[in-house]
Short mmCIF file of C-alpha atoms in Angstrom, two decimals:
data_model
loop_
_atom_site.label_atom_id
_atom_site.label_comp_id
_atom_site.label_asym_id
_atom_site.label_seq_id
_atom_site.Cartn_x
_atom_site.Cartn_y
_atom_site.Cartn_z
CA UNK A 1 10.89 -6.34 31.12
CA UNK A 2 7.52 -6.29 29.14
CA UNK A 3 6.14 -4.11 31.40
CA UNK A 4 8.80 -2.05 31.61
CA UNK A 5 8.69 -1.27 27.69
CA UNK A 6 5.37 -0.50 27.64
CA UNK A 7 5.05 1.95 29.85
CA UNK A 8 7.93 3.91 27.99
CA UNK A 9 6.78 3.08 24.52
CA UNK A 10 4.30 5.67 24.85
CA UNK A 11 7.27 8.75 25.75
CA UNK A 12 10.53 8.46 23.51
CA UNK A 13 12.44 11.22 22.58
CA UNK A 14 12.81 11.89 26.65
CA UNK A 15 10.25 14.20 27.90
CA UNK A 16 8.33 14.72 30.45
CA UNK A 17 6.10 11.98 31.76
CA UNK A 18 2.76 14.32 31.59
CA UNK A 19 1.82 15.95 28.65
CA UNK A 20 -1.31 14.74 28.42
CA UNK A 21 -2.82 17.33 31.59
CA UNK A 22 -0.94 20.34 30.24
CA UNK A 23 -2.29 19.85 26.49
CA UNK A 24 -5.95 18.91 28.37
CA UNK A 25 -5.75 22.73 29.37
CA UNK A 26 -4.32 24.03 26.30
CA UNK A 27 -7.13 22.24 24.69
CA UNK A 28 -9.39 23.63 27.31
CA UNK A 29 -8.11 27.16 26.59
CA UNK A 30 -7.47 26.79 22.74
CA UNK A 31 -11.48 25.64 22.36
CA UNK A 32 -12.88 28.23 24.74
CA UNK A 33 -10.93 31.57 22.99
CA UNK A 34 -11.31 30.26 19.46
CA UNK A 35 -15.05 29.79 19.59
CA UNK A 36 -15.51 33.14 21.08
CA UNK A 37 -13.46 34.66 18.57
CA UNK A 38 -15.29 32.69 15.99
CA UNK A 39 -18.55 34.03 16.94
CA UNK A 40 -17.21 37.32 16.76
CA UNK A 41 -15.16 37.26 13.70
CA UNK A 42 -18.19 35.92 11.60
CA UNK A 43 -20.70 38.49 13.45
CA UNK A 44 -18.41 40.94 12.27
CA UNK A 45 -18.18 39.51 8.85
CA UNK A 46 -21.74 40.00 8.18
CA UNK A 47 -21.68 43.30 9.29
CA UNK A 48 -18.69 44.66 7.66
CA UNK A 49 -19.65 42.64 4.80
CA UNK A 50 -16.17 40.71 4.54
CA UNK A 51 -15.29 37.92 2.91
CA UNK A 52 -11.90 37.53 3.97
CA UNK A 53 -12.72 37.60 8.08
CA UNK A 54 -16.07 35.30 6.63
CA UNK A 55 -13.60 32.94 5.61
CA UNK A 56 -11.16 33.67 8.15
CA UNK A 57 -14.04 32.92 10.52
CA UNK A 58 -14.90 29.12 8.82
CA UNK A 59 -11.41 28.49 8.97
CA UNK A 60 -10.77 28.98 12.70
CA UNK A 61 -14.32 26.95 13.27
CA UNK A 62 -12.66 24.02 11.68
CA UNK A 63 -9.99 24.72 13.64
CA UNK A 64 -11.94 24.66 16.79
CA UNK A 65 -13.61 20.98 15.48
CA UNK A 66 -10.49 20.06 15.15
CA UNK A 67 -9.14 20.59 18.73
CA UNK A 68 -12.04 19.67 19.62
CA UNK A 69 -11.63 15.69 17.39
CA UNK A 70 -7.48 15.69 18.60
CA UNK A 71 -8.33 16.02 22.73
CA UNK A 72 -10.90 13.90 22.32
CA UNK A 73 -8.27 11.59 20.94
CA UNK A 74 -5.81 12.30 23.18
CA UNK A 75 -8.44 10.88 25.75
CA UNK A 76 -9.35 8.23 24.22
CA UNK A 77 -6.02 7.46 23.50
CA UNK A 78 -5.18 7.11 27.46
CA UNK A 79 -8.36 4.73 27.83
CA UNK A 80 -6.23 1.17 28.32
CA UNK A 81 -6.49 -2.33 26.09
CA UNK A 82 -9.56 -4.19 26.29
CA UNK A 83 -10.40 -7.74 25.05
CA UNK A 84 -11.78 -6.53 21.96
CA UNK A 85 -9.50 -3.61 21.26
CA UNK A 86 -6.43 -4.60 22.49
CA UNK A 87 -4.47 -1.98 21.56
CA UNK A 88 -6.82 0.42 23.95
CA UNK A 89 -8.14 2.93 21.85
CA UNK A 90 -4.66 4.30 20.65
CA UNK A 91 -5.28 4.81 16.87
CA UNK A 92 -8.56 7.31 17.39
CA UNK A 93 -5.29 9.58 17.27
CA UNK A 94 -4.87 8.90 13.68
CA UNK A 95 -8.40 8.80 12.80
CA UNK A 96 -8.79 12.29 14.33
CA UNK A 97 -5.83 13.81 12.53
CA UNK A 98 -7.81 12.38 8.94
CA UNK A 99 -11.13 13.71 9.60
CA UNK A 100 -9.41 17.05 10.97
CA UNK A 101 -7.43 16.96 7.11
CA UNK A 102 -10.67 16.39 5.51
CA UNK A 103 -12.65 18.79 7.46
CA UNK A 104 -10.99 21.83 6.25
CA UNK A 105 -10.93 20.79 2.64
CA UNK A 106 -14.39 21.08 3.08
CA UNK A 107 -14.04 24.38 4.78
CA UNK A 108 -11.62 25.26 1.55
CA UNK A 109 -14.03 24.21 -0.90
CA UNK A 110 -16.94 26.29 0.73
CA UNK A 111 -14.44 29.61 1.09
CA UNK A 112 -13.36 29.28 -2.75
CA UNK A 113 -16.88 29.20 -4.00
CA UNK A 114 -18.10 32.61 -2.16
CA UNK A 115 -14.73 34.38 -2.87
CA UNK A 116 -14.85 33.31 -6.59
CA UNK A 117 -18.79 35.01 -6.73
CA UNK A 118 -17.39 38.12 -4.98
CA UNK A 119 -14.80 38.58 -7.67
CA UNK A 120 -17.33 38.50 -10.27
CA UNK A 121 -19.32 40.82 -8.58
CA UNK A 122 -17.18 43.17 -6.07
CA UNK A 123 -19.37 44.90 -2.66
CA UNK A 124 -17.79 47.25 -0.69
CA UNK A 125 -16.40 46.14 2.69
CA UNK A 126 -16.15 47.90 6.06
CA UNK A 127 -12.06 48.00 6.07
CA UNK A 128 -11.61 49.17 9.63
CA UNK A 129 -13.96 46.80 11.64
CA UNK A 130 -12.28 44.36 9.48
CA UNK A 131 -8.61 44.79 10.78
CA UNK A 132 -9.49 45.11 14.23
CA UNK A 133 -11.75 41.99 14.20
CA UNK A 134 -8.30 40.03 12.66
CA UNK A 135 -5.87 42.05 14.72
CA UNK A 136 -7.99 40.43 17.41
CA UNK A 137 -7.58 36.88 15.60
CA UNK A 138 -3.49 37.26 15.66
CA UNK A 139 -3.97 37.01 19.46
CA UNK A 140 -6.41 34.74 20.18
CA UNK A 141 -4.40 32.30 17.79
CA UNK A 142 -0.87 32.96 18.50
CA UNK A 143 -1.59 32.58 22.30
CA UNK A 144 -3.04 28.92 21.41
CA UNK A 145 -0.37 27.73 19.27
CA UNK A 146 1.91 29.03 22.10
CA UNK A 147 0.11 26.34 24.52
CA UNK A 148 0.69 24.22 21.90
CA UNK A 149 4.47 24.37 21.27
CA UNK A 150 5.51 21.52 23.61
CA UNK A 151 4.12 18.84 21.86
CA UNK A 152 5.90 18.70 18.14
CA UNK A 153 6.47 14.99 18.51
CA UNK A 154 2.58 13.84 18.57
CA UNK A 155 1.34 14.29 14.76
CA UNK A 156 -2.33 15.14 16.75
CA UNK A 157 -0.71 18.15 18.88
CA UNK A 158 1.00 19.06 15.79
CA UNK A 159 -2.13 18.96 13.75
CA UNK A 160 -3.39 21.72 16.24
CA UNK A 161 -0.10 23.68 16.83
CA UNK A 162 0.68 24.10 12.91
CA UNK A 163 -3.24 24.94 12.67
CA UNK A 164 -2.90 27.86 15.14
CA UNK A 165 0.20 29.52 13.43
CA UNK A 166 -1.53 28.98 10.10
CA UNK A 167 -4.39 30.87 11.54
CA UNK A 168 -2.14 33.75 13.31
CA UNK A 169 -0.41 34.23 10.00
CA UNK A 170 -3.74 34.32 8.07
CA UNK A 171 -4.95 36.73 10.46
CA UNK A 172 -1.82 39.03 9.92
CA UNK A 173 -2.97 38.78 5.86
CA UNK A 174 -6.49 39.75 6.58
CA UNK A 175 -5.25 43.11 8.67
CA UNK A 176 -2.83 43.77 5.67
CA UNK A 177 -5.73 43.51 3.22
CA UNK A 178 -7.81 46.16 5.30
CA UNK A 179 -5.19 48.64 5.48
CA UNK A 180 -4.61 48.06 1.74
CA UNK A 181 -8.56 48.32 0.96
CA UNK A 182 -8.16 52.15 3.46
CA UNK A 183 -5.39 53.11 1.16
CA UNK A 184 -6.97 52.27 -2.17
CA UNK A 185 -10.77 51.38 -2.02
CA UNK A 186 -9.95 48.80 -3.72
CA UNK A 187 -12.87 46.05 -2.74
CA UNK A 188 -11.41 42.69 -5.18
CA UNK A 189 -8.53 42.76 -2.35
CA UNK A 190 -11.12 40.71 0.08
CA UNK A 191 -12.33 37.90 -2.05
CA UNK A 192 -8.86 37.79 -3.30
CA UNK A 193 -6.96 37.50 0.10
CA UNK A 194 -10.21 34.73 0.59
CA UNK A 195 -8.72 33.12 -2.03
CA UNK A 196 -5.20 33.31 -0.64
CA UNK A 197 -6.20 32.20 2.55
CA UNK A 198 -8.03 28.71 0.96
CA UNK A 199 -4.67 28.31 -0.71
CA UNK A 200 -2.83 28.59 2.84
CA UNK A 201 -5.32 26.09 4.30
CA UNK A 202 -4.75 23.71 1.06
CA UNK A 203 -1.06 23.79 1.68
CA UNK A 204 -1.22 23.48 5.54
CA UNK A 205 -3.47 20.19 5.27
CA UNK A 206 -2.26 18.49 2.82
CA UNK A 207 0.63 17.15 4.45
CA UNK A 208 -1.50 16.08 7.52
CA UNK A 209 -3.74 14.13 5.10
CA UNK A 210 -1.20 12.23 3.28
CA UNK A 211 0.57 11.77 6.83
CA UNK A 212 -2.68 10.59 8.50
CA UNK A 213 -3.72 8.41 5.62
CA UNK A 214 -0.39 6.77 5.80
CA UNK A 215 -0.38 5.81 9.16
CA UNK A 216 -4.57 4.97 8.86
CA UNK A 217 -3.01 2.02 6.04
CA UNK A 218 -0.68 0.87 8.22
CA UNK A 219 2.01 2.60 6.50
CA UNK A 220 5.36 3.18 8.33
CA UNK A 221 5.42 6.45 9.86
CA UNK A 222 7.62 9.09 8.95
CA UNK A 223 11.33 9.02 10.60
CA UNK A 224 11.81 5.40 10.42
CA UNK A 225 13.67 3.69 7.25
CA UNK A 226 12.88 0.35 6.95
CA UNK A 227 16.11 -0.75 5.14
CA UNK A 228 17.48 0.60 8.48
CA UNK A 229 15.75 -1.65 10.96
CA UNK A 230 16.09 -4.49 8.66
CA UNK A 231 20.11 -3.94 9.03
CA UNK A 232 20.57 -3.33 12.88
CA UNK A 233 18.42 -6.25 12.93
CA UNK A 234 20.42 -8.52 10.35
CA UNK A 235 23.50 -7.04 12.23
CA UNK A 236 22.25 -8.41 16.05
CA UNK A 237 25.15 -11.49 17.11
CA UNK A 238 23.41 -14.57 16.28
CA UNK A 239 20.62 -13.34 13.58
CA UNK A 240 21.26 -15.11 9.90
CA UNK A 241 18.12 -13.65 8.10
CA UNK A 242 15.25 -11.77 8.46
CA UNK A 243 11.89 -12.15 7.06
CA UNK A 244 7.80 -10.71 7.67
CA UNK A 245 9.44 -7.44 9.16
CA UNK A 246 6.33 -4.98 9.60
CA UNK A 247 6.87 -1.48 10.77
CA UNK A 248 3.47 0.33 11.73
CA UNK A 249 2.33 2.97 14.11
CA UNK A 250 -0.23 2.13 16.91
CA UNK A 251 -1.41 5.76 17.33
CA UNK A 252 0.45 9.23 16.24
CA UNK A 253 2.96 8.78 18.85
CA UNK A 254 3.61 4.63 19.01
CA UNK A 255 5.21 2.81 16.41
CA UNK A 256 4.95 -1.35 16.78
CA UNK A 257 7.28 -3.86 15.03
CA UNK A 258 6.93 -7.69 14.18
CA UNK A 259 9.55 -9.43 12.39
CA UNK A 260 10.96 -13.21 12.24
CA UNK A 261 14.29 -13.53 13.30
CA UNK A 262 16.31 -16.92 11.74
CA UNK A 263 18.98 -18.24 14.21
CA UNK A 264 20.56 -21.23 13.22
CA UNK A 265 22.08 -21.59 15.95
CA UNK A 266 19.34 -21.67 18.36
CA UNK A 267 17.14 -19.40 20.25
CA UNK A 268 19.22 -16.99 21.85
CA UNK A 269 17.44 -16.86 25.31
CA UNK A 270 15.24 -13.41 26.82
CA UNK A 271 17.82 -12.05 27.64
CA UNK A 272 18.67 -11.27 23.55
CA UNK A 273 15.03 -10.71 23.17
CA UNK A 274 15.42 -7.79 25.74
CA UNK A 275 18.45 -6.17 24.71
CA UNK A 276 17.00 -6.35 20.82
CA UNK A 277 13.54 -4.05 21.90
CA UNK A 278 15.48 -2.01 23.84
CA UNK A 279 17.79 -1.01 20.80
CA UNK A 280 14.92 -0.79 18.69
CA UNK A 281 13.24 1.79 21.29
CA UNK A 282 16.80 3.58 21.63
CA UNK A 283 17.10 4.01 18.07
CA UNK A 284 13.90 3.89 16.19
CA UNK A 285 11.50 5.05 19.07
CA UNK A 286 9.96 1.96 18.35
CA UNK A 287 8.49 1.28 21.65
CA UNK A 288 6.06 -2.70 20.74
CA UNK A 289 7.96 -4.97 19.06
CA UNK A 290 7.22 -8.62 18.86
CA UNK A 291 10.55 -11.14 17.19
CA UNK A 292 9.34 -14.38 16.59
CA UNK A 293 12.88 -16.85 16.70
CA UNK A 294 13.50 -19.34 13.83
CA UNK A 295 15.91 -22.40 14.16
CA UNK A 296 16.09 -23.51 10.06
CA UNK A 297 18.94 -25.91 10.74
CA UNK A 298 20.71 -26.28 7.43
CA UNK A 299 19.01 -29.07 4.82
CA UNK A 300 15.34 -28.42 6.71
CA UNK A 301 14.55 -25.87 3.57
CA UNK A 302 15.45 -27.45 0.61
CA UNK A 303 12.77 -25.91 -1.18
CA UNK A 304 13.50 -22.39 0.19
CA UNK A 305 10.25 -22.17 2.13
CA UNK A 306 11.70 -19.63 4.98
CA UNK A 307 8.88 -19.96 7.36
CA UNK A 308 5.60 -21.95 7.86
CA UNK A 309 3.55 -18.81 7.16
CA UNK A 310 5.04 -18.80 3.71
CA UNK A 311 3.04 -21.57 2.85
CA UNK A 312 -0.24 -20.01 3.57
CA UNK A 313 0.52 -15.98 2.72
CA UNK A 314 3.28 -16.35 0.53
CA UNK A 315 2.92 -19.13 -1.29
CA UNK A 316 0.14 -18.99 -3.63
CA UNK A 317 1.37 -15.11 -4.12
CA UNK A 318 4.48 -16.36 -5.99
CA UNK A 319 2.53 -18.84 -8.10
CA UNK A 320 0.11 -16.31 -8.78
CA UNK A 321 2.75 -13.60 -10.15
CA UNK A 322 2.85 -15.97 -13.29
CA UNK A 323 0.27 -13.48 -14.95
CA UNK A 324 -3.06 -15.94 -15.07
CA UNK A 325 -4.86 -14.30 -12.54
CA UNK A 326 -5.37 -11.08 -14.04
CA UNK A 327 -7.99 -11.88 -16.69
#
């Protein structure tokens, strides 16, 4: 059975067993195109004197780091348990989708500081190379988030994808701002589309960030209620109480689950413990959980310690919540 569960946890929601050599290519393909383009796009910056494809430019390097951080996830995400991680190296996933967040706010911060000079002090830009050099950019990154579009369910792969249609839709911003800068001469447009485009970036990332840092504190990840899996578990034939339920994801994909089960009237056998991950898989997606079986006979609590544990972790917490250890 154990095995069985395992090798599942790591594909709910029913796809296909191999995503991981398709997005290897798109990853392949995505890196490749963006970091010619990149080259390009900031060449071209310099020479038209642009901000906007300058910034344009940082923005899809940080997007090609950040491929670059998520596939090397992905791999290392595949590499399998070993005595000292014994998890395998599953939650690089979650690292990678934090540094990628923190990465472009860097970019950001960079992109804001140059634009906000070139307002105070407007230079004419080369309008025409600029659009092309962008048109080109709506392309390059609309073909990558395209090899990107199978894999919504992996926060990593959706780091990337929602990175690429950021990028495509930037792009499309910078070609309206040349053909706005043709119609009027009107050189502020650049820095101020810069500006825009910082803002876009912001917006984009921020929601990876808080997702990422989430998961990196052992939060629970997004799509599971906890109240929920406390209640199918409560509701399980046999189950009195619940207690030490923890909910938290082993990598962007994985979610893992311990919890204490009380069953006065005695350990319900594997074939319970079975059935019980399986419904958790079928309806949470979570695909490691661990349920630790408690007998508490009536009378053996009379001091309403629910678990040996309690002693140690939860004990002193309640005596401390009297106020005297804040000073």
């Amino acid at each position: 059975m154990h095995s069985h569960h395992h090798s599942a946890g790591h594909h709910h929601h029913g796809h296909s067993h191999a995503p991981q050599t398709g997005h290897g290519r798109a990853f392949a393909i995505g890196i490749a195109l963006n970091l010619a383009f990149v080259a390009i796009e900031a060449g071209y910056g310099f020479w038209a004197d642009s901000m906007a494809l300058l910034s344009d430019a940082g923005h899809n390097l940080s997007d090609v780091l950040g491929l670059a951080i998520a596939w090397g996830a992905a791999l290392l995400a595949r590499r399998g348990p070993t005595e000292r991680f014994t998890y395998g190296l599953r939650s690089s996933s979650i690292l990678a989708a934090l540094f990628n967040a923190l990465l472009l706010l860097v970019a950001v911060g960079g992109i804001v500081w140059e634009s906000v000079e070139r307002l105070i002090e407007p230079t004419p830009v080369a309008a025409g190379a600029m659009m092309i050099v962008a048109g080109v950019g709506i392309v390059v990154n609309g073909f990558t988030a395209f090899l990107f579009l199978g894999g919504q369910h992996d926060l990593n792969i959706r780091g990337a994808f929602l990175h690429m249609v950021a990028d495509a839709a930037v792009s499309l911003g910078v070609v309206l701002g040349g053909l706005v800068i043709l119609w009027t001469g009107a050189n502020w447009i650049d820095p101020v589309l810069s500006l825009v485009i910082a803002a876009v970036i912001v917006w984009g990332t921020w929601g990876l960030l808080k997702q990422s840092l989430a998961l990196s504190l052992h939060g629970v990840p997004r799509g599971i209620a906890v109240p929920e899996v406390r209640k199918a578990l409560e509701a399980m034939p046999g189950v009195d109480r619940i207690h030490h339920l923890h909910v938290w994801a082993v990598s962007t994909t994985e979610t893992a689950l311990t919890a204490h089960l009380v069953m006065p009237s005695g350990h319900p056998g594997d074939r319970f413990l079975a059935q019980a991950q399986q419904e958790l898989k079928a309806r949470f997606g979570i695909g490691h959980s661990t349920l630790q079986i408690e007998i508490h006979r009536p009378g053996s609590h009379d001091h309403g310690a629910e678990c040996p544990l309690d002693h140690h972790d939860h004990a002193h917490e309640g005596h401390n919540s009297g106020g005297h250890h804040h000073h």
